mmCIF file of C-alpha atoms and ligand atoms in Angstrom:
data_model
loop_
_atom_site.group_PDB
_atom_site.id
_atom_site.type_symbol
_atom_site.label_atom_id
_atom_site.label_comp_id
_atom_site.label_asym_id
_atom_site.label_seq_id
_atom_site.Cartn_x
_atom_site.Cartn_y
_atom_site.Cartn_z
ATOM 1 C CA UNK A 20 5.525 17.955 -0.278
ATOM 2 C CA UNK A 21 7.459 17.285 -3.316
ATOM 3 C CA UNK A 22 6.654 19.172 -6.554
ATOM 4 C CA UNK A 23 7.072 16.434 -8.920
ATOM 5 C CA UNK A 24 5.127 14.157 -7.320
ATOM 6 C CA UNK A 25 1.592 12.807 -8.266
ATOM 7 C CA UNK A 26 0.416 12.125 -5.090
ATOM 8 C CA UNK A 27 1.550 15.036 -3.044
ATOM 9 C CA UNK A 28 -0.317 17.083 -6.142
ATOM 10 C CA UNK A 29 -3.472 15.140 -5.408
ATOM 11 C CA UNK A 30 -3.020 15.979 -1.581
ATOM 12 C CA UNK A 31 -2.680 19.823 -2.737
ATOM 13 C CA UNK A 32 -5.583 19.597 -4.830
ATOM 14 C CA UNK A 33 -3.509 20.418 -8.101
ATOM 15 C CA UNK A 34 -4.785 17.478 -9.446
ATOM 16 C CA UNK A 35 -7.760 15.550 -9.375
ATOM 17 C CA UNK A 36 -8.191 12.387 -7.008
ATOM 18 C CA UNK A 37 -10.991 10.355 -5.343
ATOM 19 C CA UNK A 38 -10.728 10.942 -2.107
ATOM 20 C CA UNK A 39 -12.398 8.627 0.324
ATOM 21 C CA UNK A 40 -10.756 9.508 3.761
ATOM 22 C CA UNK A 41 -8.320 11.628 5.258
ATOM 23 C CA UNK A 42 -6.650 12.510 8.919
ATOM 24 C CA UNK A 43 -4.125 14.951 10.161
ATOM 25 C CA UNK A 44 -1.491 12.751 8.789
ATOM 26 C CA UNK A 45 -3.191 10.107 6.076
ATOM 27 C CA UNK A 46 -5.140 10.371 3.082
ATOM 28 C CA UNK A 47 -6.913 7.579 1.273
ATOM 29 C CA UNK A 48 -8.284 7.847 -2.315
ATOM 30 C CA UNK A 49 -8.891 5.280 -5.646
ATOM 31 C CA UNK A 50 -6.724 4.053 -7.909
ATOM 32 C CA UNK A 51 -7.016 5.597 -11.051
ATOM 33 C CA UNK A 52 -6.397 2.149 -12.869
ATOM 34 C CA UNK A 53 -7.704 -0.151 -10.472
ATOM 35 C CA UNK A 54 -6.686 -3.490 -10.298
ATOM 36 C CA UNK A 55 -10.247 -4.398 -9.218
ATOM 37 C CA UNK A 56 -13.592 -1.936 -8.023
ATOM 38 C CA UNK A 57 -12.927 -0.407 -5.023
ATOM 39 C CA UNK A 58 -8.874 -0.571 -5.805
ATOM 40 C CA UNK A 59 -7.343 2.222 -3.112
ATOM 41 C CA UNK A 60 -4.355 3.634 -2.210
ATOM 42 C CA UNK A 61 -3.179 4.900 1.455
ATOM 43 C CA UNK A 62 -0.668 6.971 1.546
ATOM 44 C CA UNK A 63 1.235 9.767 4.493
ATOM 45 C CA UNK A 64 0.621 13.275 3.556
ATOM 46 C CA UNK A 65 4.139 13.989 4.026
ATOM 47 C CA UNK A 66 5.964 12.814 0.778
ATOM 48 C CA UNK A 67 8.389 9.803 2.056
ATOM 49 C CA UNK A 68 9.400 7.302 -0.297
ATOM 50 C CA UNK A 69 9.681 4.206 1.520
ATOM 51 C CA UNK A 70 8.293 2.760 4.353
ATOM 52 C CA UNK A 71 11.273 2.480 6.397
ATOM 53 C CA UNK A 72 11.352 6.615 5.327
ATOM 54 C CA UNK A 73 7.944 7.156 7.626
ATOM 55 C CA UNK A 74 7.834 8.584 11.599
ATOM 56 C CA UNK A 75 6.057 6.342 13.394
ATOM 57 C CA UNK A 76 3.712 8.593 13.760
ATOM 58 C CA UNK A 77 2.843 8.222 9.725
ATOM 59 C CA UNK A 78 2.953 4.578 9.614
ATOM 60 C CA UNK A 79 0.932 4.601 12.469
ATOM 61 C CA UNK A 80 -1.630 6.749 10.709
ATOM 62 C CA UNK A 81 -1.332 4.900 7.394
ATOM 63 C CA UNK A 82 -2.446 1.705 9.033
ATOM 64 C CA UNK A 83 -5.129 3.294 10.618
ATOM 65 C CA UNK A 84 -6.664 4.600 7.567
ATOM 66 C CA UNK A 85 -5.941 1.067 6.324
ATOM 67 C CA UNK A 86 -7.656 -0.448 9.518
ATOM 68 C CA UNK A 87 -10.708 1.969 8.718
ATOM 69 C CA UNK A 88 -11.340 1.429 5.214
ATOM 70 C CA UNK A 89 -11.010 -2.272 4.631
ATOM 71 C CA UNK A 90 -14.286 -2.955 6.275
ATOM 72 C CA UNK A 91 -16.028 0.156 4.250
ATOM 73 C CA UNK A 92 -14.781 -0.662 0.977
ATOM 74 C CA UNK A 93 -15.695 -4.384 1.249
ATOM 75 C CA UNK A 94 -19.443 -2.996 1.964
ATOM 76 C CA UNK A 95 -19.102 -0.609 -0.703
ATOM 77 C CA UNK A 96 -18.443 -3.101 -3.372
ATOM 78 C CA UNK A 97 -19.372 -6.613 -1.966
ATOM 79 C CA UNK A 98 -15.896 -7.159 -1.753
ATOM 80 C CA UNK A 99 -15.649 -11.004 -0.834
ATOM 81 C CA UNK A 100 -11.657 -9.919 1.082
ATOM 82 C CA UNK A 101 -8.765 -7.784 0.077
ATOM 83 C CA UNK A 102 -5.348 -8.070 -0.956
ATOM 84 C CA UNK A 103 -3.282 -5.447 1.266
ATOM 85 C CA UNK A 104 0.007 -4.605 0.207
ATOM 86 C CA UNK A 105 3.206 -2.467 -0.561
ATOM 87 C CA UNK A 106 4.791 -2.027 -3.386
ATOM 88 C CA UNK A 107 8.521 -0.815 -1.361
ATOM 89 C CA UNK A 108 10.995 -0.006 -3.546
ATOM 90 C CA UNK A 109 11.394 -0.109 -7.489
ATOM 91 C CA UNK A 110 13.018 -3.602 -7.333
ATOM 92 C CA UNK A 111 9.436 -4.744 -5.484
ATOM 93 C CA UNK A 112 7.373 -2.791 -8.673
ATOM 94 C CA UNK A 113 7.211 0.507 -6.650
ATOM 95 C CA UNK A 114 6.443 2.861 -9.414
ATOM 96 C CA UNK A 115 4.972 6.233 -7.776
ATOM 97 C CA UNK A 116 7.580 7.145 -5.544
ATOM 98 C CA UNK A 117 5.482 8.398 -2.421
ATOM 99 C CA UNK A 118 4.851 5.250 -0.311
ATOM 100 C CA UNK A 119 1.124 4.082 -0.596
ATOM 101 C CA UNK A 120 -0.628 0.914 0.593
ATOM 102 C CA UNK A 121 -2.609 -0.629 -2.047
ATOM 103 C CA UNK A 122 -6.185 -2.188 -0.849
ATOM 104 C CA UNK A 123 -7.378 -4.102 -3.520
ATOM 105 C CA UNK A 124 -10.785 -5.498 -3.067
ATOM 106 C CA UNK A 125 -10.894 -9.491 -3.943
ATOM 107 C CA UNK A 126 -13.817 -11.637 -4.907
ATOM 108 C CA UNK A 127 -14.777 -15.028 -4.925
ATOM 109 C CA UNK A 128 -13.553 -16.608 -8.150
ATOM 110 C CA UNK A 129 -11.616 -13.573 -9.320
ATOM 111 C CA UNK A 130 -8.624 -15.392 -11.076
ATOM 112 C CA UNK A 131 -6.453 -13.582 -8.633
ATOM 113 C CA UNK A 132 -3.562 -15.495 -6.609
ATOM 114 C CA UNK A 133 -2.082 -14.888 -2.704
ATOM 115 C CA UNK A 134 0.245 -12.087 -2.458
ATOM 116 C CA UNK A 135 2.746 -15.076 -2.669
ATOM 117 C CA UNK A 136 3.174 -14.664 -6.245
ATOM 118 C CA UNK A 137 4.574 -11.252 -6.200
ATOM 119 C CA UNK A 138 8.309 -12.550 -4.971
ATOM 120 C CA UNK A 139 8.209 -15.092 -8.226
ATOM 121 C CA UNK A 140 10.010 -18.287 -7.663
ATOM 122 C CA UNK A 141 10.555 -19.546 -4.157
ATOM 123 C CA UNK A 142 14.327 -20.132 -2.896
ATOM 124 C CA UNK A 143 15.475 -23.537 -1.511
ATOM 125 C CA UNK A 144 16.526 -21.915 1.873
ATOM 126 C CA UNK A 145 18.172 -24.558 4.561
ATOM 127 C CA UNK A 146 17.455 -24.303 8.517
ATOM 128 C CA UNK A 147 20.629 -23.321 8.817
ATOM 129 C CA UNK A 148 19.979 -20.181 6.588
ATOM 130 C CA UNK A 149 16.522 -19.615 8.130
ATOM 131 C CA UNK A 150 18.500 -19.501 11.584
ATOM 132 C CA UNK A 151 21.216 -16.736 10.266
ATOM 133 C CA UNK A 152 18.736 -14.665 8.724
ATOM 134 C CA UNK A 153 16.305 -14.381 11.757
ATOM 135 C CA UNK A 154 19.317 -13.814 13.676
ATOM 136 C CA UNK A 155 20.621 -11.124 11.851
ATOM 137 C CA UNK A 156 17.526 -9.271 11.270
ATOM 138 C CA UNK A 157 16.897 -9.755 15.442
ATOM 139 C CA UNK A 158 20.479 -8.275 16.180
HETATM 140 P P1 LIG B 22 2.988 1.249 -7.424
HETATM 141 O O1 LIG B 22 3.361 0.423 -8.616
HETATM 142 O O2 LIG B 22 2.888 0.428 -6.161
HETATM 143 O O3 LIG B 22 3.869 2.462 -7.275
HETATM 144 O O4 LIG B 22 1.512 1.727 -7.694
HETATM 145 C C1 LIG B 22 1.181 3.008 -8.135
HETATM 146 C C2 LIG B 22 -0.324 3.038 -8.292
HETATM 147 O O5 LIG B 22 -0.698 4.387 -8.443
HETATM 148 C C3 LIG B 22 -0.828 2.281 -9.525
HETATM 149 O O6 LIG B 22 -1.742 1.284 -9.113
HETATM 150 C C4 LIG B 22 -1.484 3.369 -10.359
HETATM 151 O O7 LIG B 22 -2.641 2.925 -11.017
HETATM 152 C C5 LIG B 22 -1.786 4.440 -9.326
HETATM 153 N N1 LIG B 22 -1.839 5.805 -9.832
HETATM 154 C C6 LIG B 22 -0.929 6.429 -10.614
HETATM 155 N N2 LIG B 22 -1.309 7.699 -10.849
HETATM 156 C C7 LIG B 22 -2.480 7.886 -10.175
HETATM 157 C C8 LIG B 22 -3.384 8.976 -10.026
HETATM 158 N N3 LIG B 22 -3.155 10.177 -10.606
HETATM 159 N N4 LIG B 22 -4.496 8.811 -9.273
HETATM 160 C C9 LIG B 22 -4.733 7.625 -8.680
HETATM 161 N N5 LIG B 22 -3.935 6.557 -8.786
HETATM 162 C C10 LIG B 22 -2.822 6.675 -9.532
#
């Protein structure tokens, strides 16, 4: 827990927070300024930053909680699909700094776009390229 931050005070109950589900290691509750009904955030109780900052254990539990809720929230709201995503790092719009997956419910016709749109312009990347990177991330 880290005292100066807003999700870890919602966990402690020093603030309030609509909670929707928790386990031993997750905790699930809506976005105060959702980007559309049903908007939640999924986060480890244990305050870690990023995602490569979780135990397996916590991402395991975070994507649980994720697994879980999709299907209830889409009830809940007639949700049509969802957008699922991270926000992992500042440079990537990360603004709380306790890592949280964002389920935002999507509806037919919403105006919304593909998660594609949140890297901006795509890069002219050569085979070549596409072979070094895989094989450096696989080494
Ligand atoms: P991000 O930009 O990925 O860090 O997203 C942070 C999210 O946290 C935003 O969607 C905010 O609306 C949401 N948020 C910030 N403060 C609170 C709060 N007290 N309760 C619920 N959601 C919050």
């Amino acid at each position: 827990m880290s005292d100066d931050c807003i999700f870890c005070s919602i966990i402690a109950g020093d603030i309030p927070g609509r909670i929707v589900a928790e386990t031993d290691d997750a905790v699930a509750f809506l976005d105060a300024n959702p980007m559309s009904r049903g908007h939640t955030l999924v986060i480890p109780k244990a305050h870690r930053e990023r995602v490569a900052d979780l135990s397996r254990a916590e991402s395991r539990a975070v994507f649980d909680l994720v697994h879980e809720l999709t299907p209830r929230i889409e009830a809940a709201v007639d949700a049509d699909a969802h957008t699922v995503g991270i926000n992992d790092g500042p440079d990537a719009g990360q603004e709380v700094p306790h890592a949280h997956v964002h389920i935002i419910p999507r509806f037919e016709g919403d105006g919304g776009g593909p998660i594609h749109v949140a890297a901006g312009e795509r890069p002219d990347v050569s085979d070549e390229e596409l072979d070094e990177i895989a094989a450096a991330v696989a080494e």
